[in-house]
Coordinates of C-alpha atoms in Angstrom, one line a residue:
M1 CA -0.2 -0.6 0.0
R2 CA 2.8 1.8 0.9
S3 CA 4.5 1.5 -2.3
S4 CA 0.8 2.3 -4.1
N5 CA 1.1 5.4 -2.7
A6 CA 5.0 6.8 -2.7
K7 CA 4.1 5.4 -6.8
F8 CA 1.0 8.4 -7.1
V9 CA 3.7 10.6 -5.0
V10 CA 5.5 10.7 -7.5
I11 CA 3.5 10.8 -10.7
L12 CA 1.7 13.9 -9.9
S13 CA 4.8 15.8 -9.0
L14 CA 5.9 15.0 -12.9
L15 CA 2.8 16.5 -13.5
L16 CA 3.2 19.1 -11.6
F17 CA 6.4 20.3 -12.1
T18 CA 7.7 19.1 -15.1
P19 CA 7.3 21.9 -18.5
L20 CA 5.0 21.3 -21.0
F21 CA 5.6 21.2 -24.3
S22 CA 3.0 22.4 -27.3
Q23 CA 3.4 22.6 -31.3
G24 CA 6.8 24.0 -30.7
S25 CA 6.2 26.0 -27.5
E26 CA 7.7 25.3 -24.2
T27 CA 5.7 26.2 -21.3
T28 CA 7.7 27.3 -18.3
S29 CA 6.6 29.2 -15.7
V30 CA 3.4 31.9 -14.8
K31 CA 3.6 35.5 -14.2
N32 CA 2.0 37.7 -12.4
S33 CA 0.2 41.4 -13.2
S34 CA -2.2 43.6 -13.0
A35 CA -4.4 41.6 -15.4
G36 CA -4.2 38.7 -13.7
A37 CA -1.5 36.4 -14.3
Y38 CA 0.7 35.7 -17.4
E39 CA 1.5 31.7 -18.6
C40 CA 5.2 32.1 -19.8
V41 CA 6.5 30.0 -23.2
I42 CA 9.2 30.0 -24.8
L43 CA 9.5 30.0 -28.3
R44 CA 10.9 26.9 -29.7
K45 CA 14.2 28.0 -32.7
G46 CA 12.8 25.6 -36.1
V47 CA 9.2 26.1 -35.2
P48 CA 7.7 29.0 -37.6
L49 CA 5.8 32.2 -35.2
G50 CA 2.9 31.4 -36.7
R51 CA 2.0 28.7 -35.7
Q52 CA 3.0 28.4 -32.0
M53 CA 1.9 31.8 -31.1
K54 CA -2.2 31.1 -30.6
K55 CA -3.3 32.3 -26.6
K56 CA -3.9 35.6 -25.7
H57 CA -2.7 36.5 -22.7
V58 CA 1.4 35.1 -22.7
V59 CA 4.7 36.0 -22.3
Y60 CA 6.6 34.7 -25.4
E61 CA 10.3 34.8 -24.8
I62 CA 12.6 34.8 -27.9
K63 CA 15.5 33.7 -26.5
Y64 CA 16.1 32.3 -30.6
N65 CA 16.5 34.1 -34.1
F66 CA 14.0 34.0 -36.5
D67 CA 14.2 34.2 -39.5
L68 CA 10.3 34.7 -40.7
R69 CA 10.7 35.1 -44.3
G70 CA 7.9 37.3 -45.8
E71 CA 6.1 35.8 -42.9
T72 CA 3.4 38.0 -41.6
V73 CA 2.4 37.3 -37.6
L74 CA -0.8 38.4 -35.6
I75 CA 0.1 38.4 -31.8
P76 CA -2.9 37.2 -29.8
S77 CA -4.5 39.9 -27.8
D78 CA -2.4 41.3 -24.7
C79 CA 0.5 39.5 -24.3
I80 CA 4.2 40.2 -23.8
L81 CA 7.0 39.4 -26.2
K82 CA 10.2 39.3 -24.2
F83 CA 13.8 39.3 -25.9
N84 CA 16.4 37.2 -24.3
G85 CA 19.0 37.6 -26.6
G86 CA 17.1 36.3 -30.3
H87 CA 15.4 38.4 -32.5
L88 CA 13.2 38.1 -35.2
A89 CA 14.2 39.3 -39.0
N90 CA 12.2 39.8 -42.6
G91 CA 8.9 40.3 -41.7
T92 CA 5.8 42.0 -41.0
I93 CA 4.5 41.7 -37.5
V94 CA 0.9 42.8 -36.6
F95 CA 0.8 44.7 -32.3
N96 CA -3.0 44.0 -30.5
N97 CA -2.2 46.0 -27.1
T98 CA 1.0 44.0 -26.9
I99 CA 4.5 44.8 -24.6
I100 CA 8.1 44.5 -25.8
E101 CA 10.0 43.3 -23.4
S102 CA 14.2 44.3 -23.8
A103 CA 17.4 45.8 -22.8
Y104 CA 18.9 44.7 -26.1
S105 CA 18.8 47.1 -30.0
D106 CA 17.9 45.2 -33.6
V107 CA 15.7 43.7 -31.7
F108 CA 13.7 43.9 -34.7
N109 CA 15.6 43.4 -38.1
Q110 CA 13.1 44.0 -40.9
I111 CA 10.5 44.1 -39.5
A112 CA 7.3 46.4 -40.9
V113 CA 4.6 47.0 -37.9
S114 CA 1.9 47.9 -37.2
G115 CA -1.3 47.6 -35.3
S116 CA -0.9 48.5 -31.2
I117 CA 2.3 48.7 -28.4
A118 CA 0.7 49.1 -24.9
N119 CA 4.2 50.3 -23.4
R120 CA 4.4 52.9 -21.6
E121 CA 7.7 53.2 -22.5
V122 CA 9.2 52.5 -26.3
W123 CA 12.9 52.7 -27.9
L124 CA 13.8 52.8 -31.5
S125 CA 16.6 50.5 -30.9
W126 CA 14.5 48.0 -30.7
W127 CA 14.6 48.5 -34.3
K128 CA 17.1 48.1 -36.6
L129 CA 17.4 51.2 -39.4
A130 CA 19.5 51.8 -42.6
Y131 CA 21.7 54.5 -41.1
N132 CA 22.2 54.6 -45.5
M133 CA 21.7 58.3 -46.9
H134 CA 20.0 56.3 -49.9
S135 CA 17.3 55.1 -47.5
N136 CA 14.8 56.9 -46.3
D137 CA 14.1 55.8 -42.5
A138 CA 11.0 57.5 -41.9
I139 CA 8.8 55.1 -43.7
L140 CA 9.7 52.3 -40.5
I141 CA 10.0 54.9 -37.7
N142 CA 6.3 55.8 -38.7
Q143 CA 4.8 52.7 -38.1
V144 CA 5.9 52.4 -35.3
I145 CA 4.5 55.5 -34.0
E146 CA 1.1 54.8 -35.8
A147 CA 1.9 52.0 -33.4
I148 CA 2.0 53.9 -29.9
D149 CA 0.3 56.5 -27.6
N150 CA 0.0 57.6 -24.8
C151 CA 4.3 56.9 -23.1
I152 CA 8.2 57.9 -24.2
F153 CA 9.5 57.2 -27.1
Y154 CA 13.0 57.2 -27.3
Y155 CA 14.8 58.3 -29.7
D156 CA 18.0 56.4 -28.4
I157 CA 19.8 56.1 -31.8
K158 CA 24.0 56.2 -32.3
N159 CA 24.1 57.3 -35.7
N160 CA 23.1 59.7 -37.9
I161 CA 19.1 59.0 -39.9
Y162 CA 18.3 59.7 -43.0
V163 CA 15.0 61.6 -43.5
G164 CA 13.1 61.1 -46.8
T165 CA 12.7 60.6 -50.0
D166 CA 15.2 61.5 -52.7
K167 CA 17.0 64.8 -54.2
T168 CA 14.3 66.2 -55.7
D169 CA 10.9 65.1 -55.4
G170 CA 10.0 64.6 -51.8
S171 CA 6.9 65.2 -50.0
S172 CA 5.9 66.2 -46.6
E173 CA 4.1 62.8 -46.1
E174 CA 7.5 61.3 -46.5
T175 CA 8.8 63.2 -43.4
I176 CA 8.8 61.8 -39.5
A177 CA 5.5 62.6 -39.3
F178 CA 3.2 62.5 -34.7
L179 CA -0.4 62.2 -36.5
N180 CA -3.6 62.7 -33.6
K181 CA -1.6 61.5 -31.0
H182 CA -3.6 62.6 -27.0
N183 CA 0.2 61.5 -25.1
L184 CA 3.4 61.8 -26.9
T185 CA 6.8 62.5 -25.0
I186 CA 9.7 62.3 -27.1
I187 CA 12.7 62.2 -25.5
Q188 CA 16.4 62.1 -27.3
P189 CA 18.7 61.4 -24.7
T190 CA 21.6 64.1 -24.9
E191 CA 24.3 61.3 -24.4
Y192 CA 22.9 59.7 -28.1
Y193 CA 23.8 62.8 -30.7
T194 CA 22.6 60.8 -34.5
I195 CA 21.0 64.0 -36.8
L196 CA 17.8 63.5 -38.4
R197 CA 19.5 64.4 -41.9
G198 CA 16.8 65.8 -44.5
R199 CA 16.5 63.9 -48.0
S200 CA 13.8 66.2 -49.5
T201 CA 12.9 69.6 -51.4
T202 CA 10.2 70.1 -49.1
G203 CA 8.0 69.5 -45.6
S204 CA 10.0 69.1 -42.4
V205 CA 11.6 66.9 -41.3
V206 CA 9.4 66.4 -38.0
R207 CA 5.9 67.2 -38.5
C208 CA 3.4 67.6 -35.2
K209 CA -0.6 67.4 -36.5
K210 CA -3.8 67.5 -35.1
N211 CA -2.3 66.2 -31.7
K212 CA -3.9 66.2 -28.1
Y213 CA -0.5 67.1 -26.1
I214 CA 2.6 65.4 -27.7
I215 CA 6.2 66.9 -26.1
I216 CA 9.6 67.0 -28.2
D217 CA 12.7 67.1 -26.3
G218 CA 16.1 67.2 -27.6
L219 CA 15.9 66.2 -31.2
K220 CA 18.7 67.1 -33.2
V221 CA 17.7 67.5 -36.4
D222 CA 19.8 68.8 -39.7
G223 CA 17.0 70.0 -42.6
G224 CA 20.2 70.6 -45.3
N225 CA 19.7 67.6 -47.7
V226 CA 22.2 65.1 -48.0
Y227 CA 23.1 66.1 -51.9
Y228 CA 23.6 69.7 -52.5
K229 CA 23.8 70.5 -47.8
K230 CA 21.8 73.9 -48.1
W231 CA 19.3 73.0 -49.7
G232 CA 16.4 71.5 -47.4
E233 CA 13.3 71.3 -46.1
N234 CA 12.4 72.4 -42.4
G235 CA 13.4 72.0 -39.2
I236 CA 10.8 70.6 -37.2
G237 CA 5.9 71.2 -38.3
V238 CA 3.2 72.2 -35.5
V239 CA 0.7 72.6 -36.9
G240 CA -3.4 71.8 -35.8
N241 CA -2.2 70.9 -31.9
E242 CA -4.3 71.5 -29.0
K243 CA -0.8 71.6 -27.3
V244 CA 3.0 71.2 -27.4
L245 CA 5.8 71.2 -26.0
I246 CA 9.8 72.0 -28.0
E247 CA 12.1 71.9 -25.9
N248 CA 16.8 71.4 -26.0
C249 CA 15.9 70.8 -30.3
S250 CA 19.0 72.2 -32.1
I251 CA 17.9 72.6 -35.1
K252 CA 19.8 73.7 -38.5
N253 CA 20.2 74.0 -42.3
C254 CA 16.1 74.8 -43.4
Y255 CA 16.0 75.8 -47.0
S256 CA 13.2 74.6 -48.5
N257 CA 12.2 77.0 -51.8
C258 CA 15.3 78.9 -51.7
F259 CA 17.2 77.0 -54.4
H260 CA 16.6 76.2 -57.5
E261 CA 14.6 72.9 -58.7
T262 CA 17.1 71.5 -60.9
A263 CA 18.9 70.6 -57.4
S264 CA 21.6 72.8 -58.6
G265 CA 22.5 74.0 -54.9
D266 CA 22.1 77.4 -56.5
M267 CA 19.8 79.3 -55.2
T268 CA 16.4 80.8 -57.0
N269 CA 17.3 84.5 -58.5
K270 CA 20.6 84.2 -56.9
T271 CA 18.4 85.8 -53.7
Y272 CA 16.1 84.4 -51.4
P273 CA 12.8 83.3 -52.3
S274 CA 10.1 85.6 -51.4
W275 CA 9.3 86.8 -48.7
G276 CA 8.4 84.1 -46.2
S277 CA 8.2 81.0 -47.9
G278 CA 11.7 79.9 -47.2
G279 CA 12.7 77.0 -44.8
K280 CA 12.0 77.6 -41.3
G281 CA 13.8 76.0 -38.1
I282 CA 10.0 75.7 -36.2
Q283 CA 6.2 76.0 -38.1
I284 CA 4.0 77.0 -36.5
E285 CA 0.9 76.3 -38.4
G286 CA -2.5 77.7 -37.8
G287 CA -5.5 74.9 -37.7
T288 CA -8.8 74.2 -36.6
V289 CA -8.2 74.0 -33.3
S290 CA -6.8 76.7 -30.0
T291 CA -3.4 75.5 -30.1
Q292 CA -0.9 76.5 -26.8
V293 CA 2.0 76.1 -28.2
T294 CA 5.4 76.5 -26.3
I295 CA 8.5 76.7 -28.2
R296 CA 11.4 76.6 -25.3
N297 CA 15.1 76.8 -24.9
N298 CA 15.8 75.9 -28.5
T299 CA 19.2 76.6 -30.8
I300 CA 18.3 77.0 -34.1
K301 CA 21.5 78.1 -36.9
T302 CA 21.7 79.0 -40.6
S303 CA 18.3 78.5 -41.5
Y304 CA 16.1 80.9 -44.1
I305 CA 13.5 81.5 -41.1
G306 CA 14.5 81.0 -36.9
I307 CA 11.2 80.0 -35.8
S308 CA 8.2 81.4 -37.4
N309 CA 4.2 81.0 -36.4
N310 CA 1.3 81.7 -39.2
A311 CA -1.6 81.9 -35.8
S312 CA -5.2 81.0 -36.3
N313 CA -7.5 82.2 -34.1
L314 CA -7.3 82.2 -29.8
E315 CA -3.5 80.7 -30.4
N316 CA -1.7 80.8 -26.9
I317 CA 2.1 80.6 -27.9
T318 CA 5.2 80.8 -25.4
L319 CA 8.7 81.1 -26.4
D320 CA 11.5 81.3 -23.9
G321 CA 14.7 81.0 -24.0
N322 CA 15.4 80.1 -27.5
Y323 CA 18.8 81.1 -29.1
I324 CA 18.7 82.1 -32.6
D325 CA 22.1 82.3 -35.3
S326 CA 23.1 83.0 -38.6
C327 CA 19.1 82.6 -39.9
Y328 CA 17.8 84.9 -43.0
M329 CA 15.3 86.7 -41.0
S330 CA 15.2 85.3 -36.7
L331 CA 11.8 85.4 -35.7
V332 CA 8.9 85.9 -37.7
L333 CA 4.8 86.4 -36.0
L334 CA 2.1 86.3 -38.4
R335 CA -1.4 87.2 -38.4
L336 CA -3.2 86.1 -41.9
N337 CA -6.3 88.3 -41.3
N338 CA -8.6 90.9 -39.0
N339 CA -10.7 88.2 -37.1
I340 CA -7.6 86.6 -35.6
K341 CA -6.9 87.4 -32.0
M342 CA -3.6 85.3 -30.6
N343 CA -1.6 85.7 -27.4
V344 CA 2.7 85.4 -27.8
N345 CA 5.0 85.7 -25.2
V346 CA 8.8 86.0 -26.2
S347 CA 11.1 85.9 -23.8
N348 CA 15.2 85.3 -22.7
T349 CA 15.4 85.5 -26.2
I350 CA 18.7 85.3 -27.7
I351 CA 19.2 86.8 -32.2
S352 CA 22.5 86.2 -32.7
N353 CA 23.8 87.1 -36.8
N354 CA 20.6 88.0 -38.3
T355 CA 21.8 87.8 -42.0
G356 CA 18.7 89.5 -44.0
D357 CA 18.1 92.3 -45.2
V358 CA 14.8 93.0 -44.0
G359 CA 14.3 92.5 -40.5
A360 CA 15.4 90.2 -37.4
I361 CA 12.1 90.3 -36.1
C362 CA 9.1 90.7 -38.2
M363 CA 6.0 91.1 -37.6
G364 CA 3.2 91.4 -39.8
N365 CA -0.1 92.6 -38.7
V366 CA 0.0 90.2 -35.3
A367 CA -1.7 92.4 -32.0
N368 CA -1.1 91.4 -28.3
V369 CA 3.2 90.4 -28.8
N370 CA 4.6 91.0 -24.9
M371 CA 8.7 90.9 -25.5
F372 CA 10.6 91.1 -22.8
N373 CA 14.2 90.3 -22.6
T374 CA 15.5 89.8 -26.3
Q375 CA 18.4 90.7 -27.3
V376 CA 19.9 90.6 -30.7
R377 CA 23.8 90.5 -31.2
G378 CA 26.3 90.6 -34.0
Y379 CA 29.2 91.7 -35.9
D380 CA 27.4 93.2 -39.0
K381 CA 25.0 96.0 -39.4
L382 CA 21.7 95.3 -39.4
K383 CA 19.2 96.5 -42.0
S384 CA 16.7 96.3 -39.4
L385 CA 15.6 95.3 -36.1
L386 CA 11.3 95.4 -36.1
R387 CA 10.0 95.0 -39.6
G388 CA 6.4 95.1 -40.0
C389 CA 2.6 96.1 -38.3
F390 CA 2.1 95.8 -35.1
S391 CA -0.6 96.5 -32.9
Y392 CA -1.5 96.4 -29.2
C393 CA 2.1 95.5 -28.7
N394 CA 4.3 95.8 -25.6
I395 CA 7.5 95.3 -26.6
Q396 CA 11.6 95.0 -24.1
M397 CA 14.9 94.0 -26.1
I398 CA 18.6 94.8 -25.8
V399 CA 20.2 95.8 -29.6
N400 CA 24.3 94.7 -28.8
Q401 CA 25.3 95.4 -32.6
E402 CA 25.0 98.3 -34.9
C403 CA 21.3 99.2 -37.4
E404 CA 20.0 101.7 -39.9
N405 CA 16.7 101.5 -38.5
L406 CA 15.6 99.8 -34.6
I407 CA 11.8 100.1 -36.4
D408 CA 11.1 99.2 -40.8
A409 CA 8.4 99.8 -42.4
A410 CA 6.0 99.7 -39.7
L411 CA 3.0 102.4 -40.3
Y412 CA 2.9 99.8 -43.7
R413 CA 0.0 97.1 -43.8
D414 CA 1.3 93.9 -44.9
N415 CA -1.3 92.7 -47.2
P416 CA -4.4 93.8 -47.8
E417 CA -5.8 92.4 -45.2
G418 CA -3.8 93.9 -42.1
S419 CA -5.0 96.0 -39.3
E420 CA -3.1 99.6 -38.3
A421 CA -0.3 100.1 -35.8
L422 CA -2.0 100.7 -32.6
H423 CA -0.6 102.0 -29.5
N424 CA 2.3 100.2 -28.9
S425 CA 4.9 100.1 -26.3
V426 CA 8.4 100.2 -27.3
M427 CA 11.4 99.8 -24.9
I428 CA 14.9 99.4 -26.8
I429 CA 18.3 100.1 -24.8
A430 CA 21.3 100.2 -27.3
D431 CA 25.1 100.1 -27.1
K432 CA 25.5 99.9 -30.3
S433 CA 24.8 102.9 -33.2
C434 CA 22.1 102.6 -34.5
D435 CA 21.1 105.2 -37.5
Y436 CA 17.2 105.5 -37.1
I437 CA 13.9 105.1 -34.6
I438 CA 11.2 104.5 -37.1
N439 CA 11.9 104.5 -40.8
T440 CA 8.7 103.9 -43.6
S441 CA 11.0 105.2 -46.2
S442 CA 13.3 101.6 -47.0
G443 CA 13.5 100.5 -49.8
V444 CA 11.9 96.8 -48.9
I445 CA 7.9 98.1 -49.1
P446 CA 5.3 95.2 -49.2
K447 CA 3.6 94.7 -52.1
K448 CA -0.4 95.5 -53.2
D449 CA -2.1 93.4 -56.2
G450 CA 1.3 92.9 -58.0
S451 CA 2.6 96.3 -57.2
T452 CA 4.8 98.7 -55.1
H453 CA 1.8 100.9 -54.4
V454 CA 1.6 100.6 -50.5
E455 CA -1.2 101.7 -48.3
Y456 CA -0.2 103.7 -45.2
V457 CA -2.4 103.7 -42.3
G458 CA -1.3 105.6 -39.0
G459 CA -0.3 104.7 -35.7
T460 CA 1.0 105.5 -32.6
F461 CA 3.8 104.8 -30.3
D462 CA 5.5 105.0 -26.9
I463 CA 8.9 104.1 -27.7
T464 CA 11.7 104.1 -25.6
V465 CA 15.2 105.0 -26.6
Q466 CA 18.3 104.4 -24.0
G467 CA 22.8 103.7 -25.4
G468 CA 23.6 104.6 -28.7
V469 CA 20.5 105.6 -30.2
N470 CA 21.4 108.3 -32.5
K471 CA 18.2 111.0 -32.5
K472 CA 17.5 111.5 -36.5
S473 CA 14.9 112.8 -38.1
I474 CA 11.5 109.8 -37.3
V475 CA 10.7 109.2 -41.3
L476 CA 7.5 109.1 -42.1
P477 CA 5.4 109.2 -45.5
A478 CA 4.1 113.1 -46.1
D479 CA 0.7 111.8 -45.5
N480 CA 1.4 112.1 -41.7
R481 CA 0.2 115.5 -40.5
T482 CA -2.7 114.0 -38.1
T483 CA -0.6 110.6 -37.3
Q484 CA 0.5 111.3 -33.2
F485 CA 3.3 110.0 -31.6
K486 CA 5.4 109.5 -28.1
V487 CA 8.7 109.5 -28.4
R488 CA 11.3 108.7 -24.6
M489 CA 14.6 109.5 -24.9
G490 CA 16.1 109.0 -21.4
D491 CA 13.2 111.4 -18.7
V492 CA 11.9 113.3 -21.6
Y493 CA 9.0 113.5 -24.4
K494 CA 8.7 113.8 -27.3
S495 CA 4.9 113.6 -27.9
G496 CA 3.1 115.4 -31.3
T497 CA 3.2 115.1 -35.2
V498 CA 6.1 113.9 -36.5
N499 CA 6.5 117.4 -37.9
T500 CA 6.4 118.6 -34.4
I501 CA 8.2 115.9 -33.1
N502 CA 11.0 116.0 -35.7
S503 CA 11.2 120.6 -35.1
N504 CA 11.7 120.3 -31.6
R505 CA 14.4 117.8 -31.2

């Protein structure tokens, strides 16, 4: 009897503790989670994955290398892919609320992906990219982006990533695109110095559109076409998002539309393109939703425009702590029609070595702009500090370079839908000589209906100037008799019409 009981115990022990095998998979243990226990299965080499991955809510452990040979594998719902020394290659994976666990890079080698990834943290290094100037890595990256949301996406790549199609026929759809995301943070850790390299002539290297909430932190973007250097794309484009934060990014060489379509490297008409149409380091476009955008602590260099905002209604834009260097126009703020109401706050910004012959800061028909502790500096004489038509703005600037005009063409409409330049407070501290405070006789004249016709609409300014600004006459058109100004030099106010001010100076 005792011998019979002993045999029963041995048999029961074998049943309880011996691994089970099913369709080439090895069931090894149970893993607990908040959603209940996961069955753990080691995928066996030599057996197609589709035959082994049949059950949902399972940890599938990958210890070996699997060549899918073009196979498409559908992962059952709510599973975990645990990479433990192996990888998948040459096929397509369809995720289904799948969690990926891996301490290794390149675990997906030439693997196309779709479906949904449930991770709270995703590393781009899990996917092996081409890193080749003749390949478009954006195709695979966009597949990964489409599969993720509500997570942190790490750009932990050591090699340069090439984005776009070919020398001349790139399109915005073939750049890295974050579309319709609800809560996504993109981080490039500081120890990784990969650069997103543009290969197209249009669009943006990175594009954010119709997202609820998105953060981009630390990306390094070179918009210059890899074949023709400066000819390339915008850096980061922001269109129609509800809430966006872009910070700590480094962007350079964004010159789209500046060069001939033949990709010869020659600039269009031996000059820059029409006003405002060239490449931007960061481009904020109006959309159908009220947008809250914060652009802070970014470095933008050698681009046609550093930061450009084409406002939509009720936008709140914060530009803080940005460094803009060697751009044709450094900061452009546009309001596209009279029905637009926006709030723009610019602070702690440094503009260095602006290269253009218009304004370092160009403001077309904007209102409600507050600008504080903004510095403009450089070595060559600047054509204009502020250019455009703006109203109800409070501007405080520190100027550390010579310039011809502090404010240029400020009393003209910049387009037929423009509004009057009214009720502005401008304070400028300059330690270098500037020729004119306000100059509307500049050769840079806005065009109307294809001609050089301009429409003078008048304006009022409270201007405070300290430092090395020369006290030359304010220059206005002949029909300025009713225009009222207040100009303050130190503690002394000059007020009245421009003729009265100039005659009393």
